Coordinates of C-alpha atoms in Angstrom, one line a residue:
M4 CA -20.8 12.3 -24.8
N5 CA -21.0 15.4 -22.7
E6 CA -22.9 14.3 -19.7
P7 CA -20.9 13.0 -16.7
L8 CA -20.8 9.2 -16.2
A9 CA -22.2 7.6 -13.1
V10 CA -19.5 5.5 -11.5
E11 CA -20.6 2.9 -9.0
M12 CA -18.6 2.9 -5.7
R13 CA -18.8 1.0 -2.5
L14 CA -16.5 1.0 0.5
D15 CA -17.3 -2.6 1.6
H16 CA -14.2 -4.3 0.2
M17 CA -11.8 -1.5 1.1
E18 CA -13.0 -1.9 4.7
R19 CA -12.9 -5.7 4.5
M20 CA -9.3 -5.5 3.4
T21 CA -8.4 -3.2 6.3
D22 CA -7.7 -4.1 9.9
S23 CA -6.3 -2.2 12.8
T24 CA -2.8 -2.2 11.2
G25 CA -3.6 -1.2 7.7
M26 CA -4.6 -2.7 4.4
I27 CA -3.9 -6.4 3.8
Q28 CA -2.0 -7.0 0.6
H29 CA -3.8 -9.9 -1.1
A30 CA -7.0 -11.8 -1.0
V31 CA -8.4 -15.2 -1.8
G32 CA -11.4 -14.3 -3.8
P33 CA -12.9 -11.4 -1.7
V34 CA -11.5 -12.8 1.6
P35 CA -8.4 -11.1 3.0
D36 CA -5.3 -13.3 3.0
F37 CA -3.7 -12.5 6.3
A38 CA -0.5 -14.5 5.4
T39 CA 0.4 -11.9 2.8
G40 CA 0.7 -9.1 5.4
Y41 CA 0.9 -5.4 4.4
T42 CA 2.8 -3.1 2.1
S43 CA 3.5 0.7 2.2
D44 CA 2.6 0.7 -1.5
D45 CA -1.0 -0.4 -0.8
N46 CA -1.4 1.8 2.3
A47 CA -0.1 4.8 0.5
R48 CA -2.5 4.4 -2.4
A49 CA -5.3 3.7 0.0
L50 CA -4.6 6.9 1.9
I51 CA -4.8 8.9 -1.3
A52 CA -8.1 7.3 -2.1
A53 CA -9.6 7.6 1.4
L54 CA -8.8 11.3 1.8
G55 CA -9.6 12.1 -1.9
L56 CA -13.1 10.6 -1.6
Q57 CA -13.6 12.3 1.8
S58 CA -13.0 15.6 0.0
L59 CA -15.9 15.1 -2.5
P60 CA -19.2 16.5 -1.4
E61 CA -21.0 13.6 -3.0
C62 CA -19.3 11.2 -0.7
R63 CA -20.5 12.9 2.5
P64 CA -22.4 9.8 3.6
W65 CA -19.0 8.1 4.0
S66 CA -17.3 10.7 6.0
A67 CA -16.9 8.8 9.2
R68 CA -16.0 5.6 7.5
L69 CA -13.4 7.2 5.3
A70 CA -11.9 9.0 8.3
R71 CA -11.4 5.7 10.1
L72 CA -9.7 4.2 7.1
A73 CA -7.4 7.2 6.6
D74 CA -6.3 6.9 10.3
R75 CA -5.1 3.4 9.6
Y76 CA -3.3 4.2 6.4
L77 CA -1.5 7.3 7.6
A78 CA -0.5 5.5 10.8
F79 CA 0.9 2.6 8.8
L80 CA 3.1 5.0 6.7
V81 CA 4.4 6.7 9.9
Y82 CA 5.1 3.2 11.3
A83 CA 6.9 2.2 8.1
Q84 CA 9.1 5.3 7.9
R85 CA 12.7 4.8 9.0
P86 CA 14.5 7.3 11.2
D87 CA 16.4 8.5 8.1
G88 CA 13.1 9.4 6.4
R89 CA 13.0 6.5 3.9
F90 CA 10.4 3.7 4.1
R91 CA 10.2 0.0 4.6
N92 CA 7.6 -1.6 2.3
F93 CA 6.7 -5.2 3.3
V94 CA 5.3 -5.8 6.8
G95 CA 4.2 -9.2 8.1
Y96 CA 0.8 -9.9 9.6
D97 CA 2.6 -9.8 13.0
R98 CA 3.6 -6.2 12.3
R99 CA 7.3 -7.1 11.9
F100 CA 9.2 -5.5 9.0
L101 CA 10.3 -8.0 6.4
E102 CA 13.1 -5.8 5.0
E103 CA 15.4 -3.0 6.1
L104 CA 14.6 -0.7 3.1
G105 CA 11.7 -0.7 0.7
S106 CA 11.9 -0.1 -3.1
E107 CA 12.2 3.3 -4.7
D108 CA 8.7 2.9 -6.0
S109 CA 7.4 2.4 -2.5
F110 CA 9.2 5.5 -1.4
G111 CA 7.8 7.5 -4.3
R112 CA 4.2 6.3 -3.5
A113 CA 4.6 7.1 0.2
L114 CA 5.8 10.6 -0.7
W115 CA 2.9 11.0 -3.1
A116 CA 0.4 10.0 -0.4
L117 CA 1.9 12.4 2.2
G118 CA 1.8 15.2 -0.3
E119 CA -1.8 14.5 -1.2
T120 CA -2.6 14.4 2.5
M121 CA -1.0 17.9 3.0
R122 CA -3.0 19.2 0.0
T123 CA -6.4 17.8 0.9
Q124 CA -6.1 18.2 4.7
P125 CA -4.0 21.4 5.2
N126 CA -5.5 22.4 8.6
S127 CA -6.2 19.0 10.2
Y128 CA -4.1 16.7 12.2
Y129 CA -3.8 14.5 9.1
G130 CA -2.1 17.3 7.4
R131 CA 0.3 18.0 10.3
V132 CA 1.2 14.4 10.8
A133 CA 1.8 14.0 7.0
A134 CA 3.8 17.2 6.9
A135 CA 6.2 15.9 9.6
A136 CA 6.7 12.6 7.8
F137 CA 7.1 14.5 4.4
E138 CA 9.8 16.7 5.8
R139 CA 11.8 13.6 6.9
A140 CA 11.4 12.0 3.5
V141 CA 11.7 14.8 1.0
P142 CA 15.5 15.1 1.1
H143 CA 15.7 11.7 -0.6
A144 CA 13.3 12.6 -3.4
T145 CA 16.0 13.8 -5.9
G146 CA 18.2 10.8 -5.3
L147 CA 15.8 8.3 -7.0
S148 CA 17.2 6.4 -9.9
F149 CA 14.0 4.9 -11.5
V150 CA 11.7 6.9 -13.6
R151 CA 8.4 5.7 -12.1
A152 CA 9.7 6.3 -8.6
Q153 CA 10.7 9.8 -9.7
A154 CA 7.2 10.3 -11.2
F155 CA 5.4 9.1 -8.0
A156 CA 7.6 11.5 -5.9
L157 CA 7.0 14.3 -8.3
L158 CA 3.2 13.9 -7.9
G159 CA 3.7 14.2 -4.2
L160 CA 5.8 17.3 -4.3
C161 CA 3.4 19.0 -6.8
A162 CA 0.5 18.2 -4.4
A163 CA 2.4 19.6 -1.4
W164 CA 3.4 22.6 -3.5
E165 CA -0.3 23.6 -3.7
R166 CA 0.1 24.8 -0.1
E167 CA 1.5 28.3 -0.8
E168 CA 3.8 28.3 2.2
R169 CA 5.6 25.3 0.7
R170 CA 6.3 26.7 -2.8
V171 CA 9.7 28.4 -2.3
A172 CA 11.2 25.3 -0.7
L173 CA 9.7 22.7 -3.1
E174 CA 10.1 24.4 -6.5
P175 CA 13.9 23.6 -6.8
L176 CA 13.2 19.9 -6.0
I177 CA 10.3 19.8 -8.4
G178 CA 12.6 21.3 -11.0
E179 CA 15.2 18.6 -10.4
L180 CA 12.7 15.8 -10.8
V181 CA 11.3 17.4 -14.0
E182 CA 14.8 17.6 -15.4
G183 CA 15.4 14.0 -14.5
L184 CA 12.3 12.8 -16.5
V185 CA 13.1 15.1 -19.4
A186 CA 16.7 13.6 -19.5
A187 CA 15.3 10.1 -19.4
Y188 CA 13.1 10.9 -22.3
H189 CA 16.0 12.2 -24.4
R190 CA 18.1 9.1 -23.5
H191 CA 15.5 6.6 -24.6
S192 CA 13.2 8.2 -27.2
G193 CA 13.6 7.9 -30.9
P194 CA 11.6 7.7 -34.1
G195 CA 8.3 6.1 -33.3
W196 CA 9.3 5.7 -29.7
P197 CA 8.6 8.9 -27.7
W198 CA 9.1 7.4 -24.3
F199 CA 11.1 7.5 -21.1
D200 CA 12.5 4.0 -21.1
E201 CA 13.3 1.0 -23.3
A202 CA 9.9 -0.6 -22.7
L203 CA 6.4 0.2 -21.7
T204 CA 5.8 -1.7 -18.5
Y205 CA 3.6 -0.9 -15.5
S206 CA 1.9 2.3 -14.4
N207 CA 2.8 4.0 -17.7
G208 CA 0.3 6.8 -17.4
V209 CA 1.9 8.1 -14.2
L210 CA 5.0 9.3 -16.2
P211 CA 3.4 11.9 -18.5
A212 CA 0.8 12.8 -15.8
A213 CA 3.6 13.7 -13.3
L214 CA 5.7 15.5 -15.9
L215 CA 2.7 17.6 -16.9
R216 CA 2.1 18.5 -13.2
G217 CA 5.8 19.4 -12.9
A218 CA 5.6 21.5 -16.0
V219 CA 2.7 23.5 -14.5
V220 CA 4.9 24.3 -11.5
T221 CA 8.1 25.1 -13.4
G222 CA 6.6 26.6 -16.5
S223 CA 8.8 24.4 -18.6
K224 CA 7.5 24.4 -22.2
E225 CA 9.9 21.5 -23.0
A226 CA 8.5 19.4 -20.2
R227 CA 4.9 20.1 -21.3
R228 CA 5.7 19.2 -24.9
I229 CA 7.3 15.9 -23.9
A230 CA 4.4 15.1 -21.6
E231 CA 2.0 15.6 -24.5
E232 CA 4.1 13.6 -26.9
A233 CA 4.3 10.7 -24.4
M234 CA 0.6 10.8 -23.6
D235 CA -0.3 10.8 -27.3
F236 CA 2.0 7.8 -27.8
L237 CA 0.2 5.9 -25.0
T238 CA -3.1 6.7 -26.6
E239 CA -2.0 5.5 -30.0
S240 CA -0.4 2.4 -28.6
L241 CA -3.1 1.4 -26.0
I242 CA -6.5 2.5 -27.1
I243 CA -7.5 0.4 -30.1
D244 CA -10.9 0.7 -31.7
G245 CA -12.2 2.5 -28.6
V246 CA -11.0 -0.1 -26.2
L247 CA -8.1 0.2 -23.7
Q248 CA -5.6 -2.6 -24.2
I249 CA -3.2 -2.3 -21.3
V250 CA 0.3 -3.7 -21.8
G251 CA 0.3 -7.2 -20.4
N252 CA 2.9 -8.1 -17.7
H253 CA 3.8 -11.3 -19.6
G254 CA 6.4 -9.6 -21.8
W255 CA 5.5 -5.9 -21.6
F256 CA 6.1 -3.8 -24.7
P257 CA 9.8 -3.5 -25.6
K258 CA 11.1 -0.8 -27.9
G259 CA 10.9 -2.2 -31.4
G260 CA 8.7 -5.1 -30.4
R261 CA 5.1 -5.8 -29.9
P262 CA 3.0 -5.3 -26.8
A263 CA 2.0 -8.3 -24.7
L264 CA -1.8 -8.5 -24.4
Y265 CA -2.0 -10.5 -21.1
D266 CA -2.1 -10.3 -18.1
Q267 CA -3.6 -6.8 -17.8
Q268 CA -3.6 -5.3 -14.3
P269 CA -6.1 -2.9 -12.7
V270 CA -3.3 -0.7 -11.3
D271 CA -2.2 0.0 -14.9
A272 CA -5.8 0.9 -16.0
G273 CA -6.0 3.2 -13.0
A274 CA -2.7 4.9 -14.1
M275 CA -4.3 5.6 -17.5
V276 CA -7.4 7.1 -15.9
L277 CA -5.3 9.3 -13.7
A278 CA -3.2 10.4 -16.7
Y279 CA -6.2 11.3 -18.9
A280 CA -8.0 13.1 -16.0
T281 CA -4.8 15.1 -15.3
F282 CA -4.5 16.1 -19.0
W283 CA -8.1 17.0 -19.2
S284 CA -8.0 19.2 -16.1
V285 CA -4.7 21.0 -17.1
L286 CA -5.1 21.2 -20.9
G287 CA -8.8 20.7 -21.5
R288 CA -8.1 18.5 -24.6
P289 CA -11.4 16.8 -25.7
A290 CA -9.7 13.7 -26.7
D291 CA -8.4 13.2 -23.1
R292 CA -11.9 13.6 -21.8
E293 CA -13.2 10.7 -23.9
A294 CA -10.0 8.6 -23.3
A295 CA -10.5 8.9 -19.5
R296 CA -14.0 7.4 -19.8
I297 CA -12.7 4.7 -22.1
S298 CA -10.0 3.8 -19.7
F299 CA -12.4 3.7 -16.7
S300 CA -14.7 1.5 -18.6
W301 CA -11.9 -1.1 -18.8
F302 CA -12.9 -2.0 -15.2
T303 CA -16.6 -2.5 -16.1
G304 CA -16.3 -4.7 -19.1
R305 CA -15.1 -2.5 -22.0
N306 CA -11.9 -4.5 -22.5
V307 CA -10.6 -7.2 -24.9
E308 CA -12.4 -10.0 -23.0
G309 CA -15.7 -8.1 -22.5
I310 CA -15.6 -9.0 -18.8
S311 CA -16.2 -6.7 -15.8
L312 CA -13.4 -6.7 -13.2
Y313 CA -15.4 -4.6 -10.8
D314 CA -17.6 -6.7 -8.5
P315 CA -20.7 -4.8 -7.4
D316 CA -21.6 -7.4 -4.9
T317 CA -18.4 -7.0 -2.9
G318 CA -17.3 -3.5 -3.9
G319 CA -14.0 -5.1 -4.9
C320 CA -12.1 -5.5 -8.2
K321 CA -10.6 -8.7 -9.6
D322 CA -6.9 -8.8 -9.8
G323 CA -6.2 -9.2 -13.5
L324 CA -7.6 -9.7 -17.0
L325 CA -6.3 -13.0 -18.4
A326 CA -6.7 -14.7 -21.8
G327 CA -10.3 -15.9 -21.7
G328 CA -11.1 -14.8 -18.1
V329 CA -10.1 -13.0 -15.0
N330 CA -8.1 -13.6 -11.8
L331 CA -10.9 -14.0 -9.3
N332 CA -8.9 -12.8 -6.3
Q333 CA -9.7 -9.2 -5.2
G334 CA -6.6 -7.8 -3.6
A335 CA -5.8 -4.4 -2.1
E336 CA -4.0 -3.0 -5.2
S337 CA -7.1 -3.7 -7.4
V338 CA -9.8 -2.2 -5.3
V339 CA -7.8 0.9 -4.6
A340 CA -7.0 1.3 -8.4
Y341 CA -10.8 1.2 -9.0
L342 CA -11.6 3.7 -6.3
L343 CA -8.8 6.0 -7.3
S344 CA -10.0 5.9 -10.9
A345 CA -13.5 6.8 -9.8
Y346 CA -12.2 9.6 -7.6
A347 CA -10.1 11.0 -10.5
L348 CA -13.1 11.2 -12.8
V349 CA -15.4 12.7 -10.2
K350 CA -12.7 15.3 -9.1
T351 CA -12.3 16.5 -12.7
G352 CA -16.0 16.6 -13.4
L353 CA -16.0 13.6 -15.8
A354 CA -18.2 11.5 -13.6
L355 CA -20.7 11.5 -10.7
P356 CA -20.4 8.9 -7.9
S357 CA -23.2 6.4 -7.5
L358 CA -23.4 5.3 -3.9
P359 CA -25.6 2.5 -2.6
E360 CA -29.1 3.8 -2.0
E361 CA -29.4 2.6 1.5
E362 CA -26.3 4.6 2.5
V363 CA -27.5 7.8 0.9
R364 CA -31.0 7.4 2.6
A365 CA -29.3 6.8 6.0
V366 CA -27.8 10.3 5.8
G367 CA -30.9 11.9 4.4

């Protein structure tokens, strides 16, 4: 299968879930649930998606719409940033913060989004605003305790590193995060378990993807080897008979145990697409090219239930794959996971975006 896939995309639901503050966290069906407020997590991911799509020539018909969305998401992250550079995560519908300090994961995702903004928009006001927030946040990057937070932050630092003037300052920090993930791997891995923790849980693909990006920057052969071992372990564990079977959140996959099959979450499928697209772009391994496509097709019905989670009528994505069905709600995390997956495939040449005909015609 050498021809690029055509991945269907709409902005309708992303816009539906976004108001003048940012992206609403949850939905009832496709209808935004205002009572759930907002999170830095969702707005960070949405910012990566909006600016990423805006950078694709094929998405030119959406330029103005994506710019409006990116304004909201970047403004939200700036609002959520504390004076010390860290971030709050949960914000009520009344724009009041619901906590004094967000999770490490939310910090890592925010740093990732800021780094990606600096990479994709180096000469725009987006890039300048993101760089100022990034500078306030980056001193905290190497103090993170949890491996996924470290991986999210590492992706942000590696994205910002692509700006040549940032390389000297960022390379030592990237090196520290790479060493942290390598150390976690050595602590927890063993025969039949080449992994960074005592269980496979959520966003698993982010860990080898981030480590591989870090290995490119540092030149570490050990980090590259570990990233490949971990990615191959995910493939062996999660792609069964040509179908992605994500670790379910009702029990996860503990070391020495068996993986839970349900509930499977779109954000975890998206992490697998990101990982395979990263490995394909860096290493060019044919198996990763095919696995990226298999992982994306989880969204459109190539899963253990044979049900599509992507909703072409709304442009949204259902919130989870359950035993015998799906969670019909279409929240922020799910639609962004779908669009980020589509972006990752298009960016790496593994897919072509299929936009609604009326939008393409309107631009001519």
